[in-house]
Structure formats: structure tokens, C-alpha cells
CSV table of C-alpha atoms in Angstrom, one decimal:
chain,number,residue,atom,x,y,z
A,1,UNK,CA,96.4,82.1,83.8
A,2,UNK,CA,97.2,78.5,84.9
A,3,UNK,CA,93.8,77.5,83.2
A,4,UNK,CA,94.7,79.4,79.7
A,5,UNK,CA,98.4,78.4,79.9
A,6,UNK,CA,96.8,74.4,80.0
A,7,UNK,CA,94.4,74.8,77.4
A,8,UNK,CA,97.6,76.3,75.0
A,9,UNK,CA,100.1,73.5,76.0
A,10,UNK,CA,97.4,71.0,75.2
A,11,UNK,CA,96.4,72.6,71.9
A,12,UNK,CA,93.1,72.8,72.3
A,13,UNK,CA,93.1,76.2,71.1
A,14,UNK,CA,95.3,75.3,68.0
A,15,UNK,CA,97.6,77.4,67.2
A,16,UNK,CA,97.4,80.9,68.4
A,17,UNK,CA,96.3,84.0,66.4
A,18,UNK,CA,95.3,86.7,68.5
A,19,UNK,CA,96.0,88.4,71.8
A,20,UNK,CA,94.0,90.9,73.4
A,21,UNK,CA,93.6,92.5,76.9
A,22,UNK,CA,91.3,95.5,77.3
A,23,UNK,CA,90.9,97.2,80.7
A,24,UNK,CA,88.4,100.3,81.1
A,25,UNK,CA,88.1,101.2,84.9
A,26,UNK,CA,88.6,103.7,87.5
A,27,UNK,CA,91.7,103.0,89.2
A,28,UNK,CA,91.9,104.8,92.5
A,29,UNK,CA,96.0,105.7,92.0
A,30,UNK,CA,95.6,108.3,94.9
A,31,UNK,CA,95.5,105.2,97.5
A,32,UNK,CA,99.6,104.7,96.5
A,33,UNK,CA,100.8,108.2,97.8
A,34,UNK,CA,104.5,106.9,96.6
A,35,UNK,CA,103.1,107.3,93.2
A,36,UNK,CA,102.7,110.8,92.5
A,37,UNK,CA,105.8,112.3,90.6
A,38,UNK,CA,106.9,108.6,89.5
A,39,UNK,CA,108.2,109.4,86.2
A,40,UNK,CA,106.3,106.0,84.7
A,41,UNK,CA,103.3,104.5,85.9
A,42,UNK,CA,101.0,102.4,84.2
A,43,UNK,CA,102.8,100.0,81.9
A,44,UNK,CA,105.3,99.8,84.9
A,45,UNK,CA,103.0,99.1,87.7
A,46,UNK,CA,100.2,97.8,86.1
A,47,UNK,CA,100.1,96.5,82.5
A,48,UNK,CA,103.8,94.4,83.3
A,49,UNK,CA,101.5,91.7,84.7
A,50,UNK,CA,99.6,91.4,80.9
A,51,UNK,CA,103.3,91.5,79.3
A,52,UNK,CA,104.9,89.0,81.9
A,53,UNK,CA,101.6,86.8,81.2
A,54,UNK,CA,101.9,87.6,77.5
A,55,UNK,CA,105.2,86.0,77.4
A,56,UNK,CA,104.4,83.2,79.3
A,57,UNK,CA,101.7,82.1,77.1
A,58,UNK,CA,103.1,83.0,73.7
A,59,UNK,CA,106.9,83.4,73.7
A,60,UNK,CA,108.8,86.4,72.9
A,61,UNK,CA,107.4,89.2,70.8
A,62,UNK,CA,109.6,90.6,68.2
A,63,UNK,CA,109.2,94.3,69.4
A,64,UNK,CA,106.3,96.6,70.8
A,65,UNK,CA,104.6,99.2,69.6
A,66,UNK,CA,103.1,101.5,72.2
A,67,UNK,CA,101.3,105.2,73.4
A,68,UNK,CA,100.9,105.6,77.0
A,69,UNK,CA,99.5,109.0,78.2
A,70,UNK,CA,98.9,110.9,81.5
A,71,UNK,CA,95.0,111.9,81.9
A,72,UNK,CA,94.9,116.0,82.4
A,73,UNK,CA,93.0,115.9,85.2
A,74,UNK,CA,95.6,113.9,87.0
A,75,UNK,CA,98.1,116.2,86.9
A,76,UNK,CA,100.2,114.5,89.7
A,77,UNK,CA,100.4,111.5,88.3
A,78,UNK,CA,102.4,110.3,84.6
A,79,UNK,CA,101.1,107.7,82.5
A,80,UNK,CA,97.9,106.6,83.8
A,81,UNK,CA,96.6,105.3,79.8
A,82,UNK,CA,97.9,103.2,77.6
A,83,UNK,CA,98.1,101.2,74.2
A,84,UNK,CA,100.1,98.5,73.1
A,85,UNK,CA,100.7,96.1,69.8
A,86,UNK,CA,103.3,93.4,70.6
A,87,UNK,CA,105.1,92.6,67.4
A,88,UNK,CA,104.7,88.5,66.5
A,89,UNK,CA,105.1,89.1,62.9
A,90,UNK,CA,102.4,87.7,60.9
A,91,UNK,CA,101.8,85.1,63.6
A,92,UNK,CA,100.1,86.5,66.5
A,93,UNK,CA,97.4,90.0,66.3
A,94,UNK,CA,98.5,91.0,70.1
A,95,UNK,CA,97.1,94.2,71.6
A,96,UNK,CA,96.4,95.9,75.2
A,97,UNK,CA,93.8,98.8,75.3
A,98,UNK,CA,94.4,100.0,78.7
A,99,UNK,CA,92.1,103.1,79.7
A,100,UNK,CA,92.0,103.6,84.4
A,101,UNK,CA,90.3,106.7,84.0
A,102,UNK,CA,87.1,105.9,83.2
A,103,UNK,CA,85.0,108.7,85.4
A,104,UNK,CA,81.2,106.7,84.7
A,105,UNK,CA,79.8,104.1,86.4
A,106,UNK,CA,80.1,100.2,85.6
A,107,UNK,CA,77.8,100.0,82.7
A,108,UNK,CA,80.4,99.6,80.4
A,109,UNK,CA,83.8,98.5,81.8
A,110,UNK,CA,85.7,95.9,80.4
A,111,UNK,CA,88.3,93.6,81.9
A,112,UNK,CA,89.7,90.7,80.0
A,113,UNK,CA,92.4,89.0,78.7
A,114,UNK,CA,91.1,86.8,75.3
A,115,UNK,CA,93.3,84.3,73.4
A,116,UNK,CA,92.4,83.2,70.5
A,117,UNK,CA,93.4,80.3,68.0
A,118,UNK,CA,92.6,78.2,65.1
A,119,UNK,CA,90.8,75.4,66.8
A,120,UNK,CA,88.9,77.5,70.1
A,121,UNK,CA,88.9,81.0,72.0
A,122,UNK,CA,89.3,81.5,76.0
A,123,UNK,CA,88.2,84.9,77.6
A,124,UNK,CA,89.1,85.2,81.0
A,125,UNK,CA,87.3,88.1,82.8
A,126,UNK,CA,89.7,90.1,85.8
A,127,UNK,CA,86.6,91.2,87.7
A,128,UNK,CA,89.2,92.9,90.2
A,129,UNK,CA,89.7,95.9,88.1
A,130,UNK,CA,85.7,96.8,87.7
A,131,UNK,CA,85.7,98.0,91.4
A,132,UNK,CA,89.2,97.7,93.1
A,133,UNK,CA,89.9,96.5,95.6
A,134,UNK,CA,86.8,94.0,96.3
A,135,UNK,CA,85.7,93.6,92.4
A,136,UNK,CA,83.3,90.7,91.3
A,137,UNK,CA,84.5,87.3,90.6
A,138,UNK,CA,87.0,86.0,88.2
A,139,UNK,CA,85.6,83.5,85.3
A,140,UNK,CA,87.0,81.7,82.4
A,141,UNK,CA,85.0,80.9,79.0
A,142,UNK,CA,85.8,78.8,76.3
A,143,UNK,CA,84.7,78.2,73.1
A,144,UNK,CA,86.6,74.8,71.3
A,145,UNK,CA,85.8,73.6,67.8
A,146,UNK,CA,83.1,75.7,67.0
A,147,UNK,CA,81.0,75.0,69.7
A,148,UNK,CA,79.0,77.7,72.3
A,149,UNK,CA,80.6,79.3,74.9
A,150,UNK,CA,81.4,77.2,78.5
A,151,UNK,CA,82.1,78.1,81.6
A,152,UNK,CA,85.4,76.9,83.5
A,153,UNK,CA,85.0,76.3,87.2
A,154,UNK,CA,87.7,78.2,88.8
A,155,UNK,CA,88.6,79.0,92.2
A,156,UNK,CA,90.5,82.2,93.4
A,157,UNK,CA,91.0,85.6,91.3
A,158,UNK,CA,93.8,87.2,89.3
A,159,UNK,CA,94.6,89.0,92.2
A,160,UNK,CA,95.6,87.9,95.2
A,161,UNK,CA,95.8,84.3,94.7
A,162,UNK,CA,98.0,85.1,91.6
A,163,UNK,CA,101.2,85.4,94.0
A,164,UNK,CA,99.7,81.6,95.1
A,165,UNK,CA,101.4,79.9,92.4
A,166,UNK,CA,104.9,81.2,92.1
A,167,UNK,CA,104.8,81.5,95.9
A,168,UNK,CA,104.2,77.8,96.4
A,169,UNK,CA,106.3,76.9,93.4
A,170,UNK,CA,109.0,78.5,95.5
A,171,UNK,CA,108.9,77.0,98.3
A,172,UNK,CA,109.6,73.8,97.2
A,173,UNK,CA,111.9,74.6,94.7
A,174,UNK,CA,114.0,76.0,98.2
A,175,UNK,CA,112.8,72.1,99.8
A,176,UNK,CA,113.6,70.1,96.5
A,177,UNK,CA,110.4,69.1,95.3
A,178,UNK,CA,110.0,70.8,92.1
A,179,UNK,CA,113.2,70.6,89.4
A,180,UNK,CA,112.8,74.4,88.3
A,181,UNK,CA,111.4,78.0,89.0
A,182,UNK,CA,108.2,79.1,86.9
A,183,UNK,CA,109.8,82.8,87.2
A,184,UNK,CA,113.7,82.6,87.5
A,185,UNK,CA,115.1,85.9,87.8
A,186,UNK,CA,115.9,86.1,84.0
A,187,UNK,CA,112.8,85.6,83.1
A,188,UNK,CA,111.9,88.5,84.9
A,189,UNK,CA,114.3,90.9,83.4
A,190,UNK,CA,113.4,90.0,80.3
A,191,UNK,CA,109.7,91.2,81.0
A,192,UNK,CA,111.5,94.2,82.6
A,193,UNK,CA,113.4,94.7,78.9
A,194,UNK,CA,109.7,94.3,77.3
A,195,UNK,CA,108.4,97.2,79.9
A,196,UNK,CA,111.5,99.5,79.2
A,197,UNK,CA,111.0,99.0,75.6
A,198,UNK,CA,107.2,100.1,75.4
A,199,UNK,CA,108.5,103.3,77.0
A,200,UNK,CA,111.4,103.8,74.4
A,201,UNK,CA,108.4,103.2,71.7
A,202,UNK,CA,106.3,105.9,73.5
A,203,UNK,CA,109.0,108.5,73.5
A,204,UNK,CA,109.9,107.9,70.0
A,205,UNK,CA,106.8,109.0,68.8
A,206,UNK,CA,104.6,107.7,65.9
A,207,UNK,CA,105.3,107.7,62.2
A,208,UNK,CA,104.1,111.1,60.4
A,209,UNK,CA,101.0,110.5,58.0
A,210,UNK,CA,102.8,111.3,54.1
A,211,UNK,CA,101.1,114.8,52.9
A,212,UNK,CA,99.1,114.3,50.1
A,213,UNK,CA,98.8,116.7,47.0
């Protein structure tokens, strides 16, 4: 996230024109007893890390769009599936395609998070989700002004040097080396607005197809 959040305040993408993240995976939610009966699950304990990172790297979305479903043969558990279209007007395609009930092997599991722009493209592959919690390793690709796709050297994963960062941002925020937080508190609550808003989008239900004569 550090990597793509360079490569946007540098430009080197250009400006940005699409956002997606797709996740397919089998997530093992029976290893977090505490979540059975939790009346929302997946945007809330999962997919608020693509939202938080979402705003981070493109500012705030407009409104959301979003579907997220409990699977039938989890009965014990609520929304374990999910879709979601952040609103940046004509700006900015954003969408999540989130699916952690995917019973077949890894043949055909995506996990990524891809920005693209008008000058480049970055992909950045979350190898954690394809087998949780060891996975296989993180990478970042880009492709800048039309050229092939490159490799980024990268060290650590999504998960858990993620909490690395903010963690060490922290601290010397507390001993007065760095000037400001890279999460305050507000700018968590206003990913917490984004994750209560997906759910008031998913109650509200979708917009009837017109009959036609």
C-alpha cells in the first residue's frame, strides 16, 4: 500500500481511473468463535481494510453501492459475500468483488487490489487470502507508459507487517519525530461512516427492473 500510495503521489500512474479489488478464497471464519451470530461480518471485519485503503489512495467516494450476502451453508454466520461500487462520479470505475466461500481448490483464486490510470497500472497481489493464515508471497506489478509488466521488490505482506507502518508512525508521533498521524482517529470514523453506509445500501435493496409490455 505504501508502494501504490508512492507511485499515485508521484503521478506516475496519471490520473486515476479505476479501482478494483477481487478476493475469491476460502476463509476459515469458524477459527473466530466470537463471530457466529455477529449481525455483520464481512464488509466489517474484512473488506474495511480495501475501503480504509481506498480512501487513502483516492479520496472520498461520493456514496457506495453495495450487496453483501450470507452463504446457505454457513448458516451461523451473516454476511460472508460481498459487492461493492464506490461512487466517484464519472472520475473513478471503483469496485470490490469479494467472494470467502469458494469450496475448490487454488486453481482459480484471485487476490488483488489494481489501480489503474491514464499514464500506468499497479496490481498488487494479497497472497495471504489464497491460503490463510500462511499464504504465498505478496508482489507488486506495474506497467507505466505503455510499457510490459515489472516487478517491484518488496519486502513484508499485507498482513502482518501492515500494522508496521501506522505502528511505527505512532510511536514517534508519541516521541516528536514525525509532525502528524497517518490514521488520526477521524480518519478512522470516517472509514467507519463508509462501512455503515454499505450496510444501509444493502438493506435498502436494489432498484426494480421497469416491466416491459
Amino acid at each position: 500500500m505504501l508502494a501504490l500510495r508512492q507511485l499515485v503521489d508521484e503521478r506516475r500512474l496519471g490520473e486515476i481511473t479505476d479501482i478494483e479489488v477481487r478476493i475469491v478464497d476460502r476463509q476459515p471464519w469458524e477459527q473466530w468463535s466470537f463471530l457466529a451470530g455477529a449481525p455483520r461480518l464481512e464488509v466489517l471485519y474484512h473488506s474495511i481494510h480495501y475501503l480504509d485503503a481506498i480512501r487513502w489512495l483516492a479520496g472520498e467516494p461520493g456514496g457506495v453501492h453495495c450487496l453483501a450476502l450470507p452463504h446457505p451453508a454457513l448458516g451461523e454466520l451473516s454476511d460472508t459475500r460481498s459487492s461493492i461500487i464506490l461512487d466517484y462520479g464519472d472520475r473513478i470505475r471503483c469496485s470490490l468483488m469479494l467472494n470467502h466461500v469458494h469450496r475448490q481448490d487454488a486453481t482459480h483464486r484471485p487476490s488483488f487490489f489494481k489501480i489503474e490510470g491514464i499514464a500506468g497500472a499497479a496490481l498488487a497481489t494479497l497472497g495471504v487470502n489464497l491460503e490463510y493464515p500462511t499464504g504465498s508471497p505478496d508482489s507488486l506489478e506495474v506497467a507505466l507508459d505503455g510499457g510490459a509488466w515489472e516487478k517491484v521488490p518488496m519486502r513484508g505482506s499485507w498482513f502482518t507487517e501492515a500494522f508496521e507502518g501506522p505502528m511505527s508512525n505512532l510511536q514517534r508521533f508519541v516521541g516528536g519525530e514525525d509532525a502528524a498521524l497517518v490514521s488520526p482517529v477521524d480518519d478512522a470514523i470516517r472509514t467507519m461512516a463508509l462501512v455503515e453506509a454499505c450496510y444501509l445500501s444493502s438493506e435498502g435493496g436494489s432498484t426494480p427492473v421497469p416491466g416491459v409490455r
